XYZ file of N, CA, C and O in Angstrom:
732
model
N -15.330 -37.383 36.077
C -14.525 -36.181 36.253
C -15.466 -34.994 36.082
O -16.184 -34.915 35.080
N -15.462 -34.090 37.046
C -16.338 -32.922 36.973
C -15.680 -31.733 37.642
O -14.730 -31.880 38.404
N -16.194 -30.558 37.313
C -15.647 -29.355 37.925
C -16.374 -28.113 37.486
O -17.342 -28.166 36.714
N -15.880 -26.994 37.983
C -16.445 -25.684 37.687
C -15.315 -24.775 37.226
O -14.197 -24.857 37.730
N -15.630 -23.891 36.295
C -14.637 -22.954 35.781
C -15.132 -21.536 36.024
O -16.272 -21.195 35.697
N -14.263 -20.732 36.644
C -14.620 -19.360 37.002
C -13.598 -18.367 36.447
O -12.485 -18.722 36.090
N -14.002 -17.099 36.437
C -13.157 -15.979 36.028
C -12.287 -15.574 37.224
O -12.802 -15.372 38.320
N -10.988 -15.441 37.009
C -10.060 -15.128 38.107
C -10.273 -13.736 38.685
O -9.956 -13.494 39.844
N -10.821 -12.809 37.905
C -10.996 -11.445 38.395
C -12.344 -11.220 39.056
O -12.437 -10.503 40.048
N -13.390 -11.843 38.527
C -14.734 -11.589 39.054
C -15.251 -12.724 39.922
O -16.197 -12.532 40.685
N -14.660 -13.913 39.785
C -15.141 -15.082 40.516
C -16.410 -15.675 39.927
O -16.929 -16.670 40.417
N -16.908 -15.083 38.842
C -18.150 -15.562 38.222
C -17.892 -16.817 37.402
O -16.828 -16.994 36.816
N -18.910 -17.668 37.350
C -18.845 -18.886 36.545
C -18.727 -18.515 35.069
O -19.337 -17.553 34.608
N -17.919 -19.302 34.333
C -17.736 -19.057 32.906
C -18.490 -20.096 32.091
O -18.266 -21.299 32.226
N -19.372 -19.614 31.245
C -20.171 -20.460 30.363
C -19.417 -20.668 29.041
O -18.613 -19.829 28.636
N -19.676 -21.795 28.385
C -19.110 -22.106 27.065
C -17.583 -22.188 27.044
O -16.960 -21.822 26.047
N -16.991 -22.663 28.132
C -15.562 -22.952 28.137
C -15.394 -24.350 27.545
O -16.114 -25.278 27.923
N -14.463 -24.511 26.615
C -14.185 -25.809 26.027
C -13.233 -26.566 26.947
O -12.124 -26.104 27.216
N -13.686 -27.720 27.458
C -12.882 -28.563 28.347
C -12.545 -29.832 27.574
O -13.443 -30.511 27.070
N -11.245 -30.118 27.467
C -10.793 -31.242 26.644
C -9.896 -32.175 27.453
O -8.997 -31.705 28.163
N -10.158 -33.478 27.333
C -9.216 -34.480 27.854
C -8.320 -34.821 26.668
O -8.744 -35.499 25.723
N -7.093 -34.314 26.719
C -6.208 -34.341 25.563
C -5.994 -35.739 24.994
O -6.142 -35.947 23.785
N -5.663 -36.727 25.831
C -5.315 -38.064 25.332
C -6.498 -38.790 24.702
O -6.314 -39.650 23.841
N -7.709 -38.444 25.110
C -8.898 -39.110 24.582
C -9.546 -38.337 23.433
O -10.396 -38.877 22.723
N -9.180 -37.070 23.308
C -9.825 -36.247 22.294
C -11.272 -35.955 22.619
O -12.040 -35.543 21.754
N -11.665 -36.161 23.884
C -13.043 -35.879 24.313
C -13.130 -34.427 24.780
O -12.248 -33.936 25.479
N -14.238 -33.789 24.408
C -14.458 -32.401 24.815
C -15.903 -32.193 25.229
O -16.792 -32.928 24.802
N -16.100 -31.178 26.048
C -17.440 -30.716 26.390
C -17.338 -29.224 26.692
O -16.243 -28.684 26.799
N -18.490 -28.581 26.824
C -18.498 -27.166 27.170
C -19.205 -26.964 28.503
O -20.136 -27.706 28.833
N -18.755 -25.944 29.235
C -19.391 -25.643 30.512
C -20.787 -25.073 30.280
O -21.047 -24.416 29.271
N -21.666 -25.334 31.249
C -23.024 -24.787 31.179
C -23.031 -23.373 31.766
O -21.971 -22.813 32.077
N -24.208 -22.791 31.930
C -24.323 -21.417 32.429
C -23.805 -21.255 33.858
O -23.543 -20.151 34.301
N -23.642 -22.371 34.580
C -23.069 -22.329 35.936
C -21.563 -22.601 35.937
O -20.974 -22.774 36.998
N -20.961 -22.699 34.751
C -19.540 -22.972 34.655
C -19.190 -24.421 34.930
O -18.030 -24.771 35.138
N -20.182 -25.301 34.917
C -20.011 -26.707 35.292
C -19.771 -27.582 34.057
O -20.361 -27.363 33.007
N -18.872 -28.581 34.221
C -18.647 -29.571 33.169
C -18.541 -30.958 33.796
O -18.266 -31.087 34.986
N -18.770 -31.998 32.970
C -18.662 -33.384 33.441
C -18.234 -34.309 32.319
O -18.647 -34.133 31.170
N -17.397 -35.289 32.680
C -17.066 -36.412 31.794
C -17.429 -37.685 32.555
O -17.131 -37.796 33.743
N -18.038 -38.642 31.865
C -18.468 -39.892 32.494
C -17.692 -41.077 31.928
O -17.161 -41.027 30.818
N -17.687 -42.167 32.721
C -17.134 -43.456 32.283
C -15.674 -43.383 31.852
O -15.290 -43.897 30.806
N -14.864 -42.745 32.680
C -13.435 -42.685 32.387
C -12.703 -43.826 33.091
O -13.038 -44.188 34.220
N -11.706 -44.362 32.417
C -10.865 -45.411 33.017
C -10.005 -44.779 34.109
O -9.608 -43.621 34.001
N -9.681 -45.536 35.167
C -8.814 -44.992 36.213
C -7.383 -44.836 35.687
O -6.744 -45.825 35.336
N -6.962 -43.612 35.580
C -5.598 -43.286 35.145
C -5.411 -41.781 35.226
O -6.348 -41.054 35.538
N -4.201 -41.307 34.925
C -3.929 -39.869 34.915
C -4.328 -39.276 33.562
O -4.032 -39.855 32.517
N -5.006 -38.126 33.623
C -5.433 -37.428 32.417
C -4.916 -35.992 32.463
O -4.799 -35.393 33.530
N -4.649 -35.457 31.276
C -4.321 -34.040 31.128
C -5.559 -33.359 30.569
O -6.087 -33.772 29.533
N -6.029 -32.336 31.287
C -7.280 -31.657 30.932
C -6.972 -30.187 30.636
O -6.253 -29.531 31.381
N -7.547 -29.699 29.545
C -7.334 -28.311 29.134
C -8.661 -27.568 29.114
O -9.661 -28.092 28.634
N -8.644 -26.333 29.635
C -9.811 -25.447 29.607
C -9.451 -24.223 28.771
O -8.440 -23.565 29.043
N -10.274 -23.935 27.748
C -9.974 -22.789 26.886
C -11.249 -22.044 26.504
O -12.308 -22.637 26.322
N -11.093 -20.731 26.409
C -12.208 -19.855 26.022
C -11.603 -18.607 25.391
O -10.577 -18.107 25.857
N -12.242 -18.114 24.328
C -11.788 -16.879 23.684
C -11.732 -15.763 24.717
O -12.581 -15.692 25.617
N -10.732 -14.923 24.608
C -10.524 -13.776 25.498
C -9.986 -14.189 26.877
O -9.928 -13.362 27.787
N -9.617 -15.483 27.038
C -9.036 -15.958 28.297
C -7.770 -16.754 28.000
O -7.639 -17.364 26.929
N -6.848 -16.765 28.966
C -5.658 -17.599 28.843
C -6.057 -19.051 29.075
O -6.798 -19.355 30.002
N -5.557 -19.940 28.241
C -5.830 -21.372 28.355
C -5.088 -21.932 29.561
O -3.988 -21.497 29.882
N -5.701 -22.909 30.249
C -5.064 -23.550 31.396
C -5.116 -25.065 31.200
O -6.095 -25.596 30.678
N -4.050 -25.734 31.623
C -3.961 -27.191 31.521
C -3.558 -27.753 32.875
O -2.652 -27.223 33.531
N -4.251 -28.835 33.295
C -3.958 -29.488 34.578
C -3.984 -31.000 34.396
O -4.586 -31.518 33.453
N -3.337 -31.679 35.336
C -3.362 -33.149 35.352
C -4.153 -33.615 36.567
O -4.141 -32.964 37.616
N -4.836 -34.760 36.391
C -5.583 -35.353 37.504
C -5.563 -36.867 37.335
O -5.639 -37.383 36.222
N -5.443 -37.559 38.464
C -5.582 -39.014 38.446
C -7.034 -39.332 38.778
O -7.526 -38.969 39.853
N -7.729 -39.979 37.849
C -9.141 -40.319 38.022
C -9.235 -41.680 38.695
O -8.637 -42.655 38.249
N -9.999 -41.712 39.802
C -10.222 -42.961 40.531
C -11.616 -43.493 40.199
O -12.537 -42.736 39.929
N -11.761 -44.817 40.274
C -13.032 -45.479 39.973
C -14.033 -45.262 41.103
O -13.667 -45.168 42.268
N -15.327 -45.180 40.747
C -16.444 -45.071 41.697
C -16.296 -43.877 42.638
O -16.591 -43.973 43.825
N -15.841 -42.774 42.101
C -15.642 -41.581 42.914
C -15.822 -40.349 42.027
O -15.496 -40.384 40.843
N -16.385 -39.283 42.609
C -16.429 -38.010 41.888
C -15.039 -37.389 41.963
O -14.540 -37.106 43.057
N -14.402 -37.222 40.829
C -13.077 -36.626 40.741
C -13.244 -35.167 40.311
O -13.654 -34.897 39.190
N -12.963 -34.240 41.237
C -13.174 -32.808 40.993
C -11.902 -32.146 40.472
O -10.818 -32.336 41.031
N -12.067 -31.362 39.416
C -10.967 -30.569 38.873
C -11.546 -29.224 38.432
O -12.239 -29.123 37.419
N -11.282 -28.204 39.242
C -11.776 -26.855 38.960
C -10.689 -26.026 38.291
O -9.496 -26.241 38.527
N -11.125 -25.066 37.504
C -10.204 -24.154 36.833
C -10.611 -22.721 37.130
O -11.802 -22.424 37.266
N -9.626 -21.841 37.218
C -9.860 -20.411 37.295
C -9.082 -19.795 36.137
O -7.857 -19.868 36.105
N -9.813 -19.234 35.175
C -9.162 -18.676 33.990
C -8.986 -17.168 34.114
O -9.869 -16.462 34.594
N -7.825 -16.708 33.669
C -7.518 -15.273 33.684
C -7.857 -14.667 32.330
O -7.507 -15.244 31.295
N -8.512 -13.502 32.341
C -8.767 -12.841 31.069
C -7.438 -12.560 30.363
O -6.460 -12.176 31.004
N -7.414 -12.805 29.068
C -6.191 -12.543 28.319
C -6.029 -11.041 28.139
O -6.987 -10.282 28.184
N -4.796 -10.636 27.949
C -4.473 -9.222 27.815
C -3.786 -8.968 26.480
O -3.039 -9.811 25.997
N -4.005 -7.797 25.909
C -3.213 -7.420 24.745
C -1.807 -7.028 25.196
O -1.583 -6.810 26.395
N -0.874 -6.960 24.279
C 0.478 -6.507 24.609
C 0.987 -5.643 23.467
O 1.072 -6.085 22.324
N 1.301 -4.390 23.801
C 1.781 -3.422 22.827
C 3.266 -3.632 22.564
O 4.060 -3.714 23.498
N 3.608 -3.718 21.279
C 5.014 -3.786 20.889
C 5.210 -2.851 19.711
O 4.450 -2.882 18.749
N 6.221 -1.988 19.817
C 6.571 -1.097 18.718
C 7.978 -1.474 18.279
O 8.903 -1.475 19.090
N 8.112 -1.851 17.029
C 9.371 -2.371 16.521
C 10.469 -1.301 16.537
O 11.557 -1.525 17.041
N 10.179 -0.138 15.995
C 11.171 0.933 15.942
C 11.031 1.838 17.159
O 9.946 2.294 17.450
N 12.148 2.118 17.819
C 12.124 3.053 18.951
C 12.696 4.408 18.548
O 12.602 5.373 19.281
N 13.319 4.458 17.354
C 13.852 5.705 16.815
C 13.528 5.775 15.328
O 13.697 4.791 14.613
N 13.064 6.933 14.889
C 12.870 7.205 13.465
C 13.838 8.327 13.107
O 13.747 9.426 13.660
N 14.779 8.050 12.207
C 15.784 9.038 11.824
C 15.581 9.408 10.357
O 15.890 8.630 9.465
N 15.065 10.611 10.126
C 14.775 11.079 8.778
C 16.002 11.673 8.096
O 15.990 11.888 6.894
N 17.048 11.956 8.864
C 18.262 12.531 8.282
C 17.968 13.839 7.575
O 17.097 14.600 7.976
N 18.735 14.101 6.472
C 18.557 15.335 5.695
C 17.561 15.185 4.562
O 17.065 16.166 4.038
N 17.284 13.939 4.142
C 16.522 13.772 2.905
C 15.196 13.039 3.031
O 14.271 13.331 2.282
N 15.094 12.059 3.924
C 13.855 11.272 4.008
C 12.683 12.141 4.434
O 12.807 12.995 5.310
N 11.529 11.888 3.800
C 10.308 12.618 4.162
C 9.261 11.675 4.737
O 8.349 12.110 5.439
N 9.400 10.351 4.456
C 8.414 9.379 4.908
C 9.115 8.140 5.452
O 10.000 7.591 4.802
N 8.714 7.715 6.631
C 9.161 6.458 7.226
C 7.933 5.756 7.803
O 6.881 6.372 7.969
N 8.071 4.469 8.126
C 6.950 3.757 8.743
C 7.317 3.296 10.145
O 8.484 3.036 10.456
N 6.291 3.194 10.941
C 6.385 2.750 12.317
C 5.463 1.538 12.433
O 4.305 1.603 12.028
N 5.989 0.417 12.936
C 5.187 -0.804 13.017
C 4.709 -1.047 14.441
O 5.517 -1.187 15.362
N 3.389 -1.117 14.606
C 2.768 -1.379 15.906
C 2.237 -2.803 15.864
O 1.566 -3.196 14.916
N 2.538 -3.591 16.903
C 2.154 -5.001 16.916
C 1.494 -5.354 18.253
O 1.854 -4.811 19.293
N 0.530 -6.278 18.190
C -0.106 -6.814 19.388
C 0.398 -8.239 19.579
O -0.002 -9.144 18.860
N 1.275 -8.437 20.566
C 1.811 -9.774 20.836
C 1.060 -10.455 21.978
O 1.479 -11.510 22.440
N -0.036 -9.859 22.432
C -0.842 -10.439 23.501
C -1.974 -11.301 22.961
O -2.010 -11.643 21.782
N -2.917 -11.627 23.861
C -3.992 -12.554 23.509
C -5.376 -11.922 23.452
O -6.371 -12.627 23.417
N -5.445 -10.600 23.469
C -6.738 -9.915 23.371
C -6.563 -8.713 22.447
O -5.445 -8.340 22.108
N -7.664 -8.105 22.049
C -7.611 -6.969 21.133
C -6.962 -5.762 21.801
O -7.268 -5.435 22.945
N -6.058 -5.130 21.064
C -5.322 -3.957 21.546
C -5.875 -2.702 20.873
O -5.992 -2.650 19.647
N -6.218 -1.706 21.675
C -6.592 -0.389 21.152
C -5.407 0.534 21.385
O -4.863 0.576 22.489
N -4.988 1.253 20.349
C -3.816 2.128 20.468
C -4.108 3.504 19.868
O -5.038 3.675 19.090
N -3.263 4.469 20.249
C -3.404 5.835 19.758
C -2.015 6.467 19.747
O -1.202 6.198 20.634
N -1.748 7.283 18.748
C -0.481 8.026 18.702
C -0.775 9.470 19.051
O -1.652 10.098 18.457
N -0.020 9.977 20.023
C -0.143 11.391 20.347
C 1.133 12.082 19.886
O 2.230 11.703 20.274
N 0.948 13.031 19.000
C 2.067 13.817 18.502
C 1.605 15.253 18.374
O 0.545 15.521 17.849
N 2.402 16.136 18.908
C 2.081 17.556 18.859
C 3.300 18.276 18.299
O 3.890 19.132 18.946
N 3.676 17.859 17.088
C 4.888 18.378 16.463
C 4.462 19.015 15.141
O 3.861 18.368 14.287
N 4.784 20.297 14.958
C 4.308 21.028 13.780
C 4.855 20.466 12.473
O 4.182 20.517 11.451
N 6.054 19.911 12.485
C 6.685 19.435 11.246
C 6.492 17.936 10.998
O 7.079 17.366 10.087
N 5.626 17.288 11.775
C 5.443 15.843 11.656
C 3.960 15.478 11.621
O 3.148 16.103 12.300
N 3.620 14.450 10.828
C 2.249 13.925 10.836
C 2.291 12.406 10.740
O 3.200 11.827 10.132
N 1.303 11.758 11.362
C 1.189 10.297 11.363
C -0.174 9.898 10.808
O -1.161 10.579 11.038
N -0.189 8.754 10.102
C -1.455 8.243 9.591
C -1.388 6.720 9.505
O -0.482 6.187 8.878
N -2.326 6.037 10.170
C -3.388 6.551 11.040
C -2.828 6.904 12.421
O -1.700 6.553 12.744
N -3.651 7.567 13.224
C -3.233 7.919 14.583
C -3.965 7.098 15.647
O -3.641 7.205 16.823
N -4.949 6.296 15.251
C -5.662 5.407 16.172
C -5.953 4.094 15.464
O -6.020 4.041 14.237
N -6.113 3.036 16.263
C -6.466 1.762 15.663
C -6.670 0.680 16.699
O -6.449 0.896 17.892
N -7.107 -0.472 16.231
C -7.220 -1.657 17.074
C -6.550 -2.814 16.336
O -6.577 -2.874 15.104
N -5.934 -3.696 17.114
C -5.245 -4.852 16.541
C -5.658 -6.113 17.275
O -5.605 -6.174 18.499
N -6.059 -7.123 16.513
C -6.341 -8.422 17.097
C -5.023 -9.083 17.489
O -3.944 -8.675 17.046
N -5.105 -10.112 18.272
C -3.934 -10.852 18.734
C -3.057 -11.281 17.563
O -3.546 -11.808 16.571
N -1.749 -11.011 17.675
C -0.791 -11.428 16.661
C -0.747 -10.557 15.420
O 0.028 -10.816 14.509
N -1.551 -9.515 15.369
C -1.597 -8.653 14.183
C -0.704 -7.428 14.369
O -0.369 -7.045 15.483
N -0.350 -6.812 13.242
C 0.443 -5.583 13.285
C -0.113 -4.590 12.276
O -0.875 -4.960 11.385
N 0.281 -3.343 12.448
C -0.160 -2.287 11.543
C 0.978 -1.301 11.364
O 1.671 -0.954 12.315
N 1.168 -0.866 10.121
C 2.179 0.150 9.834
C 1.536 1.525 9.881
O 0.439 1.728 9.372
N 2.246 2.447 10.501
C 1.821 3.839 10.562
C 2.797 4.626 9.702
O 4.019 4.493 9.842
N 2.275 5.426 8.776
C 3.118 6.262 7.921
C 3.406 7.559 8.671
O 2.493 8.249 9.122
N 4.702 7.867 8.800
C 5.136 9.080 9.496
C 5.805 9.983 8.456
O 6.747 9.564 7.774
N 5.289 11.199 8.326
C 5.824 12.173 7.362
C 6.386 13.380 8.088
O 5.823 13.809 9.113
N 7.468 13.943 7.533
C 7.998 15.204 8.046
C 7.954 16.237 6.923
O 8.027 15.897 5.747
N 7.819 17.487 7.316
C 7.770 18.598 6.360
C 8.805 19.628 6.804
O 8.671 20.242 7.860
N 9.849 19.798 5.994
C 10.958 20.701 6.338
C 10.705 22.150 5.894
O 11.479 23.036 6.252
N 9.651 22.397 5.102
C 9.396 23.745 4.583
C 9.269 24.757 5.724
O 8.537 24.538 6.676
N 9.977 25.853 5.568
C 9.883 26.942 6.538
C 10.676 26.732 7.811
O 10.652 27.587 8.699
N 11.413 25.619 7.919
C 12.200 25.370 9.122
C 13.621 25.897 8.949
O 14.188 25.866 7.859
N 14.201 26.363 10.021
C 15.578 26.858 10.015
C 16.542 25.691 9.883
O 16.226 24.557 10.254
N 17.736 25.982 9.371
C 18.788 24.973 9.271
C 19.106 24.463 10.674
O 19.178 25.233 11.627
N 19.263 23.127 10.804
C 19.610 22.554 12.107
C 19.062 21.156 12.282
O 18.472 20.579 11.361
N 19.275 20.638 13.462
C 18.798 19.300 13.808
C 17.563 19.416 14.695
O 17.527 20.233 15.616
N 16.566 18.576 14.415
C 15.312 18.581 15.166
C 15.109 17.208 15.793
O 15.354 16.181 15.149
N 14.666 17.196 17.025
C 14.432 15.939 17.723
C 13.210 16.094 18.628
O 13.152 17.027 19.436
N 12.244 15.192 18.441
C 11.024 15.220 19.239
C 10.628 13.784 19.567
O 11.173 12.831 19.004
N 9.643 13.642 20.429
C 9.149 12.317 20.813
C 7.666 12.207 20.477
O 6.901 13.136 20.743
N 7.306 11.061 19.875
C 5.890 10.739 19.722
C 5.614 9.550 20.641
O 6.521 8.764 20.938
N 4.371 9.418 21.110
C 4.029 8.363 22.054
C 2.880 7.527 21.516
O 1.863 8.066 21.073
N 3.079 6.205 21.544
C 2.001 5.273 21.232
C 1.420 4.858 22.569
O 2.129 4.311 23.427
N 0.135 5.153 22.792
C -0.505 4.830 24.065
C -1.527 3.713 23.877
O -2.110 3.558 22.808
N -1.698 2.924 24.936
C -2.716 1.877 24.955
C -3.121 1.657 26.405
O -2.480 2.191 27.312
N -4.135 0.839 26.629
C -4.568 0.577 28.001
C -3.623 -0.381 28.729
O -3.779 -0.619 29.918
N -2.619 -0.916 28.012
C -1.655 -1.819 28.653
C -0.238 -1.249 28.636
O 0.723 -1.976 28.861
N -0.105 0.039 28.387
C 1.205 0.656 28.428
C 1.437 1.611 27.272
O 0.648 1.687 26.335
N 2.525 2.352 27.382
C 2.889 3.351 26.388
C 4.306 3.084 25.892
O 5.132 2.538 26.627
N 4.579 3.506 24.655
C 5.920 3.398 24.091
C 6.259 4.743 23.459
O 5.470 5.296 22.693
N 7.442 5.261 23.809
C 7.905 6.514 23.222
C 8.855 6.222 22.080
O 9.689 5.313 22.159
N 8.732 7.007 21.001
C 9.586 6.872 19.832
C 10.269 8.211 19.598
O 9.610 9.246 19.485
N 11.590 8.179 19.512
C 12.367 9.376 19.252
C 12.385 9.623 17.752
O 12.679 8.712 16.968
N 12.062 10.852 17.344
C 12.057 11.222 15.929
C 13.134 12.288 15.723
O 13.112 13.335 16.370
N 14.080 11.988 14.817
C 15.157 12.920 14.484
C 15.048 13.332 13.030
O 14.731 12.503 12.168
N 15.337 14.624 12.774
C 15.307 15.149 11.416
C 16.312 16.290 11.331
O 16.504 17.017 12.302
N 16.927 16.435 10.182
C 17.870 17.530 9.970
C 17.428 18.364 8.775
O 16.879 17.837 7.804
N 17.694 19.669 8.864
C 17.402 20.580 7.773
C 18.724 21.223 7.374
O 19.453 21.736 8.229
N 19.034 21.149 6.075
C 20.271 21.751 5.595
C 19.963 22.984 4.777
O 18.836 23.172 4.319
N 20.978 23.793 4.577
C 20.840 25.026 3.781
C 20.582 24.650 2.341
O 21.371 23.942 1.723
N 19.483 25.097 1.784
C 19.093 24.728 0.422
C 19.301 25.876 -0.575
O 18.834 25.800 -1.689
N 19.991 26.934 -0.154
C 20.152 28.081 -1.063
C 21.068 27.719 -2.238
O 22.005 26.951 -2.096
N 20.776 28.256 -3.365
C 21.571 28.004 -4.580
C 22.485 29.209 -4.793
O 22.057 30.344 -4.767
N 23.782 28.919 -4.986
C 24.743 30.011 -5.168
C 24.928 30.300 -6.654
O 24.954 29.396 -7.473
N 25.097 31.584 -6.959
C 25.313 32.012 -8.347
C 26.754 31.718 -8.738
O 27.692 32.165 -8.082
N 26.970 30.941 -9.806
C 28.302 30.520 -10.207
C 28.840 31.374 -11.381
O 29.839 31.013 -11.961
N 28.229 32.500 -11.775
C 28.693 33.269 -12.947
C 29.875 34.151 -12.659
O 30.326 34.405 -11.630
């Protein structure tokens, strides 16, 4: 059983791809030409998996025949990060000054993200970061009501990444804080 493994976007051969025949527990790695080989296999159907960091894993089946070169090529797609923001609305009401926003990477590659906010009464920390696959990070969001008029405030902050953007609605209310003389 032999074959070549290439990148789906560039067509270039992929080196150091782990190729495994699942039922036998046999593995090998591709050479600098993306080539792999298994020798002395019994004639039967095998499930073969090709995996490499930063790429989506692929699995195929092949029936291996005796005294014949059995070719099984793979084309692997680079894995992508996936931005997920748990909260789509942050409601500070009349009293809350601090809330958290959870940013998660549900994809298979590193996610770079940034928060853009241009709101005088709001601050976020941190405003940039990177997340490995399956990881999440909390962002602390603070509001400052000092000097604001009584009323309801609503603005949008945006989490941006190279795989998409997510908008979060931020609501806050300011109430009259004057103290009345009771004498």
